[in-house]
mmCIF file of C-alpha atoms (C1' of nucleotides) in Angstrom:
data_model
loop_
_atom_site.group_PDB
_atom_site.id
_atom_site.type_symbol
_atom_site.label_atom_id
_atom_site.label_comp_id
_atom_site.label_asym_id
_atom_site.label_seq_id
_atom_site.Cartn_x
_atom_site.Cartn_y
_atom_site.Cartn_z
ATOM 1 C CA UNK A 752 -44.557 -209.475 -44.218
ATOM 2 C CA UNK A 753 -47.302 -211.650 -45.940
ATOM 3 C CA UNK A 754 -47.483 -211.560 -49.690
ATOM 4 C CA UNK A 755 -49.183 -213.327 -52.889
ATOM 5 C CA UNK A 756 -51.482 -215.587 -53.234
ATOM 6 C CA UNK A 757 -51.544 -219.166 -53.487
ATOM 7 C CA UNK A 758 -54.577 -222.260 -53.713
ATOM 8 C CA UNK A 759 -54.692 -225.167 -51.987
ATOM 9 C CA UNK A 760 -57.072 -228.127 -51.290
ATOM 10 C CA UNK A 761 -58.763 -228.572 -48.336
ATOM 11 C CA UNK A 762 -58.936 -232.497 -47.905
ATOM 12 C CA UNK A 763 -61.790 -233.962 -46.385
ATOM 13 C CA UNK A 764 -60.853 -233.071 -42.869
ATOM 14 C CA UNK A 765 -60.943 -229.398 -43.207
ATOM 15 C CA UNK A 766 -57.115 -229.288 -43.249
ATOM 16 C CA UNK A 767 -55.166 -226.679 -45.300
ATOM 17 C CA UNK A 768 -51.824 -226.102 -46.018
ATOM 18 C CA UNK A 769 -50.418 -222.615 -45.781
ATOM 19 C CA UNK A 770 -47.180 -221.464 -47.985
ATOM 20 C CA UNK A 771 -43.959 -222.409 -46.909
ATOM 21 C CA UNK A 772 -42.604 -218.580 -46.141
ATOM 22 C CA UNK A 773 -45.964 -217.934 -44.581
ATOM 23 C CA UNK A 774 -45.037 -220.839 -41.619
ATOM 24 C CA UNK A 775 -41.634 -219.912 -41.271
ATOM 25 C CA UNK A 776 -43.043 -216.052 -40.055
ATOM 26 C CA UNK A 777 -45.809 -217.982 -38.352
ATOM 27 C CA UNK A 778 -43.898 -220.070 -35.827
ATOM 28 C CA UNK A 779 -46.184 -222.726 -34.943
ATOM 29 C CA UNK A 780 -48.944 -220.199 -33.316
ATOM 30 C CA UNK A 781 -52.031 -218.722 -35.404
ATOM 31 C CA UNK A 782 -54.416 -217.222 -34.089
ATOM 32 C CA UNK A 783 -57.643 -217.246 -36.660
ATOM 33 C CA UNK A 784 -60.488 -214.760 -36.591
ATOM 34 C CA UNK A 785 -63.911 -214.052 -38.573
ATOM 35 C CA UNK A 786 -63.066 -211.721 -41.165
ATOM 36 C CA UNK A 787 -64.632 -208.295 -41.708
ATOM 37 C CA UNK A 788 -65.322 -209.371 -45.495
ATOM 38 C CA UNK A 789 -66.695 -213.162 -45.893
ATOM 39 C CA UNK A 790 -63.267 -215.068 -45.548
ATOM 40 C CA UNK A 791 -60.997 -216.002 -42.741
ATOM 41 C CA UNK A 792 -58.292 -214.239 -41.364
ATOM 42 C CA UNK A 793 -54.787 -215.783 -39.451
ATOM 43 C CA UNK A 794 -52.527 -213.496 -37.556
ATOM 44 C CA UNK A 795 -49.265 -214.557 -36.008
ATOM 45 C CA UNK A 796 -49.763 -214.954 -32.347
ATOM 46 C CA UNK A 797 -46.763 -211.980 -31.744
ATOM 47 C CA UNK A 798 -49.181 -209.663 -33.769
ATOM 48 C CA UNK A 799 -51.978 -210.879 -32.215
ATOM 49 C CA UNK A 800 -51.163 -210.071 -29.108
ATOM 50 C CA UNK A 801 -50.033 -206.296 -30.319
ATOM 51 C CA UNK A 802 -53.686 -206.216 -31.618
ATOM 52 C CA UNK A 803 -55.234 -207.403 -28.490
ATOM 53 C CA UNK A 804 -53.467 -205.023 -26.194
ATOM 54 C CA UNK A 805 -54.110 -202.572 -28.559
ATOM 55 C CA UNK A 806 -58.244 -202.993 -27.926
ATOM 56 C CA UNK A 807 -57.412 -203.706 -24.600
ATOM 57 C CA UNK A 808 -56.003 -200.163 -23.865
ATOM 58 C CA UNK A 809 -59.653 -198.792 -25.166
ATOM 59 C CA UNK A 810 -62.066 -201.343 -24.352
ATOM 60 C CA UNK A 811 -63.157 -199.090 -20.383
ATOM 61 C CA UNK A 812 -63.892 -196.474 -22.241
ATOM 62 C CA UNK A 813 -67.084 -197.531 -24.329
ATOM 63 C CA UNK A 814 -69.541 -199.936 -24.432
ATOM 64 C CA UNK A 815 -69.300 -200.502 -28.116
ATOM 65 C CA UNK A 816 -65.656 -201.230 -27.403
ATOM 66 C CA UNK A 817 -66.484 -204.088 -25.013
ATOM 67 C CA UNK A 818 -68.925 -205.511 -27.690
ATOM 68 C CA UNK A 819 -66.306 -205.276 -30.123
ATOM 69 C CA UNK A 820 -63.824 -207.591 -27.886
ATOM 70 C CA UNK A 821 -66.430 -210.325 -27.730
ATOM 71 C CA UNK A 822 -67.089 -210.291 -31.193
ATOM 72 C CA UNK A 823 -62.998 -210.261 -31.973
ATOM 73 C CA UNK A 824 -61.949 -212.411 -28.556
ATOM 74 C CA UNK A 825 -65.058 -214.930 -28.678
ATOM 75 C CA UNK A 826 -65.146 -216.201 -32.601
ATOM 76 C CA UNK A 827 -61.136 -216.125 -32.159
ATOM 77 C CA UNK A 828 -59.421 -219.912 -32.447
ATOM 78 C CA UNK A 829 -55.900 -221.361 -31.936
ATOM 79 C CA UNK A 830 -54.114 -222.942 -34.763
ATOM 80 C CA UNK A 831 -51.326 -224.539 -34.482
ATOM 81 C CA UNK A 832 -48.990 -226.555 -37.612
ATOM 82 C CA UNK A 833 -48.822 -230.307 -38.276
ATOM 83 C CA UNK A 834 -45.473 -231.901 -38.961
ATOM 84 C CA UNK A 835 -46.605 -231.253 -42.888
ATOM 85 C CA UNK A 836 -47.620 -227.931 -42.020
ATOM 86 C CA UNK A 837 -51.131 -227.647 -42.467
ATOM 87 C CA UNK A 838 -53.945 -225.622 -40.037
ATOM 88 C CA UNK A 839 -57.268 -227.184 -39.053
ATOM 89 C CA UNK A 840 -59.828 -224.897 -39.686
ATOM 90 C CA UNK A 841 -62.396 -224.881 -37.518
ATOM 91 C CA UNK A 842 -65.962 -225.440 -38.739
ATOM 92 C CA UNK A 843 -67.756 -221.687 -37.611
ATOM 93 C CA UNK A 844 -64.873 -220.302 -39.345
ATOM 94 C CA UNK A 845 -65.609 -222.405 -42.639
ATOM 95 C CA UNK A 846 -69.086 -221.402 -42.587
ATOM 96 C CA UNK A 847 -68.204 -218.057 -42.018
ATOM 97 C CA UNK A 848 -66.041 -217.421 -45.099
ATOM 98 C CA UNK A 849 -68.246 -220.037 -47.135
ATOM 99 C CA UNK A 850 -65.085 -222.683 -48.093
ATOM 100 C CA UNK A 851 -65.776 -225.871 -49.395
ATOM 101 C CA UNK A 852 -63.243 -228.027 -50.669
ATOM 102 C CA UNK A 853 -61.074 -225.335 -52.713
ATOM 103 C CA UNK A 854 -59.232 -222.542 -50.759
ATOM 104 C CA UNK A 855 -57.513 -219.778 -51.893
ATOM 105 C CA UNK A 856 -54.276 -218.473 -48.969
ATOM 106 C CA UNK A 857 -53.813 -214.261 -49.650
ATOM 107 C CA UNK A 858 -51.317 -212.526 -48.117
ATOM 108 C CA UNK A 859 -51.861 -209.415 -47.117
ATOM 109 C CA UNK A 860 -49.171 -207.284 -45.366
ATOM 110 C CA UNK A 861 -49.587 -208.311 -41.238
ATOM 111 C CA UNK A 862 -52.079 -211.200 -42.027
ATOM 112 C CA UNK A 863 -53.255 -213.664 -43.791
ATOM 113 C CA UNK A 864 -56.539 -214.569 -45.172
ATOM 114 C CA UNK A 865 -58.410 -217.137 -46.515
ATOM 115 C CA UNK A 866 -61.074 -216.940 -49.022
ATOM 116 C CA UNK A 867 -63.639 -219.004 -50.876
ATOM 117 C CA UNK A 868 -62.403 -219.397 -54.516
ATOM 118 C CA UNK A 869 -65.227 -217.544 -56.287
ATOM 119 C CA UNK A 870 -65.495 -214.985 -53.554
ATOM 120 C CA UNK A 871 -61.737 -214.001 -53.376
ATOM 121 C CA UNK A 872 -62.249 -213.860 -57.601
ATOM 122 C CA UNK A 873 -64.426 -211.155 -57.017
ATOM 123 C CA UNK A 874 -63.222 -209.214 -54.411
ATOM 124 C CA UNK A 875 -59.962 -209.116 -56.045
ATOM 125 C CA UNK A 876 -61.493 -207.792 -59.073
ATOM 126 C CA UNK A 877 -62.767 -204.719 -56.871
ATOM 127 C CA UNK A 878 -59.628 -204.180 -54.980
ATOM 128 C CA UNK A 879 -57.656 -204.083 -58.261
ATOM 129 C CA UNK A 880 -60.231 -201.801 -59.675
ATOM 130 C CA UNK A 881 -59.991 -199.240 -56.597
ATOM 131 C CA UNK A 882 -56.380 -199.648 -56.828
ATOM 132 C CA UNK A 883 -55.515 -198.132 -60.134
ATOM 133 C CA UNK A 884 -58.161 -195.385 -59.453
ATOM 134 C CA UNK A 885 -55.913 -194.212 -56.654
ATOM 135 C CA UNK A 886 -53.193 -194.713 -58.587
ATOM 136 C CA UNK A 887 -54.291 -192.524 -61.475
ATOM 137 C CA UNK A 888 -55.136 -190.180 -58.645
ATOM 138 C CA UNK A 889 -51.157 -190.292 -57.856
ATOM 139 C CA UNK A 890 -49.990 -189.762 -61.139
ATOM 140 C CA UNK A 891 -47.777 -192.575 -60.543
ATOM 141 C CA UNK A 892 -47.176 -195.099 -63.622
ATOM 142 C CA UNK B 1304 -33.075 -196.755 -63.687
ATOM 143 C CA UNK B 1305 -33.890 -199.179 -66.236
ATOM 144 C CA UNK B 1306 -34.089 -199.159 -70.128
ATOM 145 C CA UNK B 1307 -33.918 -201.222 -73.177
ATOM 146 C CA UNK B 1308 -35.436 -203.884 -74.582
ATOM 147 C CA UNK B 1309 -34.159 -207.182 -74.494
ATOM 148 C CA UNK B 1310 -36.114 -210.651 -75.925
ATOM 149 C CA UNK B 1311 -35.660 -213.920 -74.040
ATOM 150 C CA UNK B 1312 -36.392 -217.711 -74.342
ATOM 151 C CA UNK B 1313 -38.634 -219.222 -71.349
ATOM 152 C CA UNK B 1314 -37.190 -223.057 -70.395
ATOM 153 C CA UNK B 1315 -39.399 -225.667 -69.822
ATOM 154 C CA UNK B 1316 -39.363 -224.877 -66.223
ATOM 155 C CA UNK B 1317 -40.508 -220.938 -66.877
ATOM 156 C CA UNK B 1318 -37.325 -219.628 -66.062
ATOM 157 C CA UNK B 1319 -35.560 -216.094 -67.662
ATOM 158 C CA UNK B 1320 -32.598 -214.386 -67.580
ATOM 159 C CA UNK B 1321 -32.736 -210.896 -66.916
ATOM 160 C CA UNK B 1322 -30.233 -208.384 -68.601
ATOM 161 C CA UNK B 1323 -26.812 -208.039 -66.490
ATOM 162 C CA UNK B 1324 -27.456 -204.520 -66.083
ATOM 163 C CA UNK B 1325 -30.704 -205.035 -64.166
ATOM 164 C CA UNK B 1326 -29.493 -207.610 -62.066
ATOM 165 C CA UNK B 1327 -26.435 -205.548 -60.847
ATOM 166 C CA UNK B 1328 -29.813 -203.029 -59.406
ATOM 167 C CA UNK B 1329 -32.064 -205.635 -58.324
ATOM 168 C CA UNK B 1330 -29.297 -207.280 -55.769
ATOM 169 C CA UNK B 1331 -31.285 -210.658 -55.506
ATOM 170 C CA UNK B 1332 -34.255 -209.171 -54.028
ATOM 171 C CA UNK B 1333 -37.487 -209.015 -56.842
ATOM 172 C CA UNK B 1334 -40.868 -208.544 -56.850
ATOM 173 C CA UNK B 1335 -42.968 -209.651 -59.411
ATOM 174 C CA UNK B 1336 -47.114 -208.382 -59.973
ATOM 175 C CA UNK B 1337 -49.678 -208.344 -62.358
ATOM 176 C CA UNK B 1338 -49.129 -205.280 -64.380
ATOM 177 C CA UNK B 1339 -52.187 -202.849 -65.524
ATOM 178 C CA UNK B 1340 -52.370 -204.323 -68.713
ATOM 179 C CA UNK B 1341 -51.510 -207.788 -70.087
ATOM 180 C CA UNK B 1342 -47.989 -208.159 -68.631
ATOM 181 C CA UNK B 1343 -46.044 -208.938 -65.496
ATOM 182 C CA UNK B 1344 -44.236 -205.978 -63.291
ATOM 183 C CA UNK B 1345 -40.485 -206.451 -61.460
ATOM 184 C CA UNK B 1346 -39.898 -204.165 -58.923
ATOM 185 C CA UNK B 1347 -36.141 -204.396 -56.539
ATOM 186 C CA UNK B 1348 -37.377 -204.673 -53.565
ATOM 187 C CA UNK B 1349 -36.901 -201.412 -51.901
ATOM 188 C CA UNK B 1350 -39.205 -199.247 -54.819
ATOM 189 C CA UNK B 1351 -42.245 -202.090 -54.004
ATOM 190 C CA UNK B 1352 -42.061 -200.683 -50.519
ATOM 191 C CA UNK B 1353 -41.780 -197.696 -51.051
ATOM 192 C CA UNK B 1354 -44.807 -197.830 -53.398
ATOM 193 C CA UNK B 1355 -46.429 -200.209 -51.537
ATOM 194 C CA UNK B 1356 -45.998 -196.869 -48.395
ATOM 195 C CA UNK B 1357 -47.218 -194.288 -50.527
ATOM 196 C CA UNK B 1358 -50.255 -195.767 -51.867
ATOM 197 C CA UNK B 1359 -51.159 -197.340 -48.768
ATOM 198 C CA UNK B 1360 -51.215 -194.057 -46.827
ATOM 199 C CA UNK B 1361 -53.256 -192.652 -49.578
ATOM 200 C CA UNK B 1362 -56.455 -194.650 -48.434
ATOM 201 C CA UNK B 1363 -59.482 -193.426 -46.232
ATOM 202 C CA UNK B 1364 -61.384 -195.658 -44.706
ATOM 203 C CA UNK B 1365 -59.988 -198.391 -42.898
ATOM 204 C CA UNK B 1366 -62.547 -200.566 -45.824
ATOM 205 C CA UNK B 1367 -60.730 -199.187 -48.915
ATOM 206 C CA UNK B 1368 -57.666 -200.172 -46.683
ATOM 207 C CA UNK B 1369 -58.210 -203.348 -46.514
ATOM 208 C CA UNK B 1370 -59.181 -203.909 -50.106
ATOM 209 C CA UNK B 1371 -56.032 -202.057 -51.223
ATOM 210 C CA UNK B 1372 -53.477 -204.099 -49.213
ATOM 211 C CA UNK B 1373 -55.353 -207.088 -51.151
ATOM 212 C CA UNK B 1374 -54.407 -205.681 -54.236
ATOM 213 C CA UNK B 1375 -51.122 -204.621 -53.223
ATOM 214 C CA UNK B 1376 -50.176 -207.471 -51.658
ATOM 215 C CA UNK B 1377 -52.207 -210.620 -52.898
ATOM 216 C CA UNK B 1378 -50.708 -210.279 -56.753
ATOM 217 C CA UNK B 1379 -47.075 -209.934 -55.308
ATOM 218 C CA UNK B 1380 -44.778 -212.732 -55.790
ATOM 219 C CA UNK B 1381 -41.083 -212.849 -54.579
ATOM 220 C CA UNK B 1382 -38.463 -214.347 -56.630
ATOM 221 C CA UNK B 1383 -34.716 -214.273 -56.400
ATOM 222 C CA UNK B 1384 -31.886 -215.060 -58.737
ATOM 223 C CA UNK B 1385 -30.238 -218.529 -59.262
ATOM 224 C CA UNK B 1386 -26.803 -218.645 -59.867
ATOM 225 C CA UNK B 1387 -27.340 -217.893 -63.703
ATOM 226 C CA UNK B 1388 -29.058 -214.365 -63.008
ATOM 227 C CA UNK B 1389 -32.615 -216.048 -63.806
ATOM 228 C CA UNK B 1390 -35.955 -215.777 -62.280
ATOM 229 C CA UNK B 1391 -38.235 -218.348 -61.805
ATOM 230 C CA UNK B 1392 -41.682 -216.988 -62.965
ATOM 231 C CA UNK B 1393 -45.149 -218.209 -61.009
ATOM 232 C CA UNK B 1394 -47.669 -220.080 -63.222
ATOM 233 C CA UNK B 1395 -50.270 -217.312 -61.922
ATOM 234 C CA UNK B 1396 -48.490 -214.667 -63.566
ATOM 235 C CA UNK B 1397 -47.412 -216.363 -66.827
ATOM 236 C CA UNK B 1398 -51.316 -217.007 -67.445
ATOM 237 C CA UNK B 1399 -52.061 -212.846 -66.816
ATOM 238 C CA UNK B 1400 -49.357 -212.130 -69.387
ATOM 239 C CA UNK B 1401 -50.584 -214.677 -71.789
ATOM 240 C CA UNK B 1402 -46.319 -215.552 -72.112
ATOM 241 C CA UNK B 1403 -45.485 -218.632 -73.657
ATOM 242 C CA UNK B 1404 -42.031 -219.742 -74.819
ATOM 243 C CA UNK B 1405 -40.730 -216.551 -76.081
ATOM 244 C CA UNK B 1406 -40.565 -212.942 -73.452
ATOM 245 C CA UNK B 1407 -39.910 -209.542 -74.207
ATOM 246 C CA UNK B 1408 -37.976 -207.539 -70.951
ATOM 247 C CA UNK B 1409 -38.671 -204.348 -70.712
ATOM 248 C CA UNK B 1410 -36.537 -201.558 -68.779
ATOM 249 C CA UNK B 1411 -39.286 -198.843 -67.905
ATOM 250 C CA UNK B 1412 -37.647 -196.196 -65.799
ATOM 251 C CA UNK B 1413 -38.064 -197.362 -61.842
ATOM 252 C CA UNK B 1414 -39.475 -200.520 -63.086
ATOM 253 C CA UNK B 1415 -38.911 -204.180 -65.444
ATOM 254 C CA UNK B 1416 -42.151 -205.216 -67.525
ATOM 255 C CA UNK B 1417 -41.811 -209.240 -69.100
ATOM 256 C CA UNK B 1418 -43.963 -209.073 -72.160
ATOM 257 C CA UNK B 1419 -45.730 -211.682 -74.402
ATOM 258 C CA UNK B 1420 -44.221 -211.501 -77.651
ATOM 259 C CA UNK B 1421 -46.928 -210.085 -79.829
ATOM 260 C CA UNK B 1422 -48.156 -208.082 -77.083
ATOM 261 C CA UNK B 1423 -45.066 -206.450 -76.824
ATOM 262 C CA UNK B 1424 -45.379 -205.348 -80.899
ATOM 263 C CA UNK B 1425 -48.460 -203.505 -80.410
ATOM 264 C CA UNK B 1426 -48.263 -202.218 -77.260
ATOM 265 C CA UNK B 1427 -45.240 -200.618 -78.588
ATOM 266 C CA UNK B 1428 -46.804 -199.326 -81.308
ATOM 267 C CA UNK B 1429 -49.258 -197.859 -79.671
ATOM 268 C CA UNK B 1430 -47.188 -196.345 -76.828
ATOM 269 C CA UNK B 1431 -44.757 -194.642 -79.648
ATOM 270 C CA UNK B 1432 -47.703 -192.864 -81.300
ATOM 271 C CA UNK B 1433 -48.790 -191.844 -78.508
ATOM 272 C CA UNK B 1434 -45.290 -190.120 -77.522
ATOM 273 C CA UNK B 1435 -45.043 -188.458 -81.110
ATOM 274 C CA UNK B 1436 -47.620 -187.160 -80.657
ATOM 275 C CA UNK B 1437 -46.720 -185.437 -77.245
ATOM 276 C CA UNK B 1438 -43.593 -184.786 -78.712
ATOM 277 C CA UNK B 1439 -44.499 -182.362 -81.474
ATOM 278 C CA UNK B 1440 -46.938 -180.765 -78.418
ATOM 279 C CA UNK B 1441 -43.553 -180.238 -77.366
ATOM 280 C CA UNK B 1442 -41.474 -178.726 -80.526
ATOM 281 C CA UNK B 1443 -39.093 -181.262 -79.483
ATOM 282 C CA UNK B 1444 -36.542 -183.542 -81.424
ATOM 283 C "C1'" DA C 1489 -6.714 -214.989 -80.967
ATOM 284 C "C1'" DG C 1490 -7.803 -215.719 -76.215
ATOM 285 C "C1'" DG C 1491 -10.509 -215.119 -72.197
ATOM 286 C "C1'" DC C 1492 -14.483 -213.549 -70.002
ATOM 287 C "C1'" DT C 1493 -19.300 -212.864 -69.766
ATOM 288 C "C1'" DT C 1494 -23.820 -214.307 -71.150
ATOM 289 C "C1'" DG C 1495 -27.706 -217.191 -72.984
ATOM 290 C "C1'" DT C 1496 -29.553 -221.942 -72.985
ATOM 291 C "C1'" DG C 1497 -30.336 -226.558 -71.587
ATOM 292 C "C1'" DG C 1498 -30.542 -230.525 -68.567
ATOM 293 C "C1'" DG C 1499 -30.174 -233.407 -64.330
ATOM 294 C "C1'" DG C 1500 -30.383 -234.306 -59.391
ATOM 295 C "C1'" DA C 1501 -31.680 -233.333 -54.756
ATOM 296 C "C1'" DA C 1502 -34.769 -231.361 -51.621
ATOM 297 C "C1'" DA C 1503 -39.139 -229.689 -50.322
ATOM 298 C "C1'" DA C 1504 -44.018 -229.174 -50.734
ATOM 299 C "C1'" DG C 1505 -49.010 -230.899 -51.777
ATOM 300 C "C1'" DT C 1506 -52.145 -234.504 -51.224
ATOM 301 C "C1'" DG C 1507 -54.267 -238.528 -49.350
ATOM 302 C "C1'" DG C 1508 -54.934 -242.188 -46.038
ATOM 303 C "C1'" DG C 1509 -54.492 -244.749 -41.563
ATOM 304 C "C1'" DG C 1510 -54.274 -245.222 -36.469
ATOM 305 C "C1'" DA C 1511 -54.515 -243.725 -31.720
ATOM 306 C "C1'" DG C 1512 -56.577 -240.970 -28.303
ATOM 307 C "C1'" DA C 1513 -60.417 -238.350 -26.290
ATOM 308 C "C1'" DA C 1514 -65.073 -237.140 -25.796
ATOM 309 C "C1'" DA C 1515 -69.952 -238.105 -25.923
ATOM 310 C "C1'" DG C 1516 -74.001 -240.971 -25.606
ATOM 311 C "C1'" DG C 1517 -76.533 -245.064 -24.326
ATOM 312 C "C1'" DG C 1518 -77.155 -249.267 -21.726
ATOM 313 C "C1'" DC D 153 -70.699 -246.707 -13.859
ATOM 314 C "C1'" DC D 154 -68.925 -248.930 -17.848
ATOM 315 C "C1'" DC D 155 -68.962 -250.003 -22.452
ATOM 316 C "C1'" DT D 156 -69.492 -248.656 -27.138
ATOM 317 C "C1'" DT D 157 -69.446 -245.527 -30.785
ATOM 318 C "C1'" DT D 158 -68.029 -241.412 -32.927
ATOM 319 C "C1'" DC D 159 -65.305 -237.667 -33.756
ATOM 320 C "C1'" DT D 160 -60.999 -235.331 -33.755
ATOM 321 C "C1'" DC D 161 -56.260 -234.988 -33.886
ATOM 322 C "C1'" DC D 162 -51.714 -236.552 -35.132
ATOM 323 C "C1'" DC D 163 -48.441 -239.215 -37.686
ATOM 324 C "C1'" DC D 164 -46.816 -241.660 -41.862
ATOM 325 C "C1'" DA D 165 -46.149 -242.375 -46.878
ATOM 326 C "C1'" DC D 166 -46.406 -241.223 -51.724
ATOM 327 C "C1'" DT D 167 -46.433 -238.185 -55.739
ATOM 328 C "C1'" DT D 168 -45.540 -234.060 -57.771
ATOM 329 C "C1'" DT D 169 -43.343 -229.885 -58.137
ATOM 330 C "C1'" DT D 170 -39.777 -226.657 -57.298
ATOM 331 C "C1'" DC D 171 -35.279 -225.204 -56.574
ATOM 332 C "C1'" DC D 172 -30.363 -225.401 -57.215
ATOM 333 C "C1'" DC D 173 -26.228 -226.719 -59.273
ATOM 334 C "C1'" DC D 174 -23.397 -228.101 -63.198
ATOM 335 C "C1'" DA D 175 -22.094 -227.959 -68.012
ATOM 336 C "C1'" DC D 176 -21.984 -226.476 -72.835
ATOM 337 C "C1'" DA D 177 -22.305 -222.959 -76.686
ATOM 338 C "C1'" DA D 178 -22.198 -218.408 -78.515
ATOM 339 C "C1'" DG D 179 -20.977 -213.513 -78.508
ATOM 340 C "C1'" DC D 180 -18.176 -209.460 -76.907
ATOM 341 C "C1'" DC D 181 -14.276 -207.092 -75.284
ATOM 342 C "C1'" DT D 182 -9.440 -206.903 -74.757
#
DNA sequence: AGGCTTGTGGGGAAAAGTGGGGAGAAAGGG
DNA sequence: CCCTTTCTCCCCACTTTTCCCCACAAGCCT
């Protein structure tokens, strides 16, 4: 389980470190996908694969299925760790989720994603707004 | 189930003590957030999942989904005890609380809150008006 | 009064973040 | 076809931060 959130540096390579108990779940294989939101999202390969299979068991059934494994399966990239732990991210990707040289790592239950500073500022803003509506909604304190 | 009010100093290294009484119910396991208002949330471990369950399954679209989990999960921070029975707080958090040298701990039923001082005064304040004037609603005392 | 528990402080070791350098592979031009 | 140039990837080293352990002082209970 992914959780917090942490910023990093990307040096001029497009390199990034990701949190210590982040690479320890991660074993050495990420698997890094366009996000639905503008930012970058890495899965461990194990849950991955349970995603794949998981679109693979309905992708004969529809064509907007099929379209929907290119779009996951062909902007999809392998990751793997340096000996100091850092992910090259790959250019698309970058563009993608608009990072330039700040970076900001979220947990986020199964996965992990990677936003632009400003953008992640934002978003977060939202999210926290839409949480304690459905909080109040709960009557929880 | 916590209570009481207990006032702390911070080290130089942002470090507190928490009360003996809460440690004996947080067996080494805590999680720390960014509380509704101006002040940092401990949960043990086990009531963070569980909320963590309950509001996640309280979501509709698989959208509102994801931007809960980031709320849920991007301002959660583990920490654990040293051998003192004190928590290192994250930089991220201290700045959200506005806590400097000085921290108020705060036993709120299911839940810890770490105050800023002065905070701490008037939020108290307010909260105890607030209950008297339930209270009488009530006939009570 | 004594011992135990608790709050507070400091020091040392380990790990993590950041930056730079070198080797290998791929691409383009002669 | 070969050489050159460029880009990418991987490894190494340094600095900073974090974590953990030890030790002292004060208060409470017995």
């Amino acid at each position: 389980m992914f959780f917090g959130e942490y910023v990093y540096k990307l040096d001029d390579k497009g390199r990034v470190p990701l949190p210590p108990k982040f690479r320890r779940d991660m074993r050495e294989a990420v698997v890094l996908t366009k996000g639905p939101e503008k930012c970058i999202r890495a899965y461990p390969l194990a849950e991955w694969k349970r995603l794949a299979d998981e679109l693979a068991s309905k992708a004969l059934t529809s064509a907007s299925q099929r379209k929907l494994n290119r779009a996951i399966f062909g902007t999809a990239f392998a990751a793997a760790f340096d000996k100091q732990g850092r992910i090259g991210l790959p250019l698309p990707l970058r563009l993608h989720a608009e990072i330039g040289d700040s970076i900001v790592v979220v947990g986020v239950n199964q996965s992990v994603e990677l936003w632009n500073e400003d953008l992640w500022k934002s978003e977060r803003a939202s999210s926290e707004e839409q949480a304690e509506q459905i909080q109040e909604g709960m009557g929880g304190s």
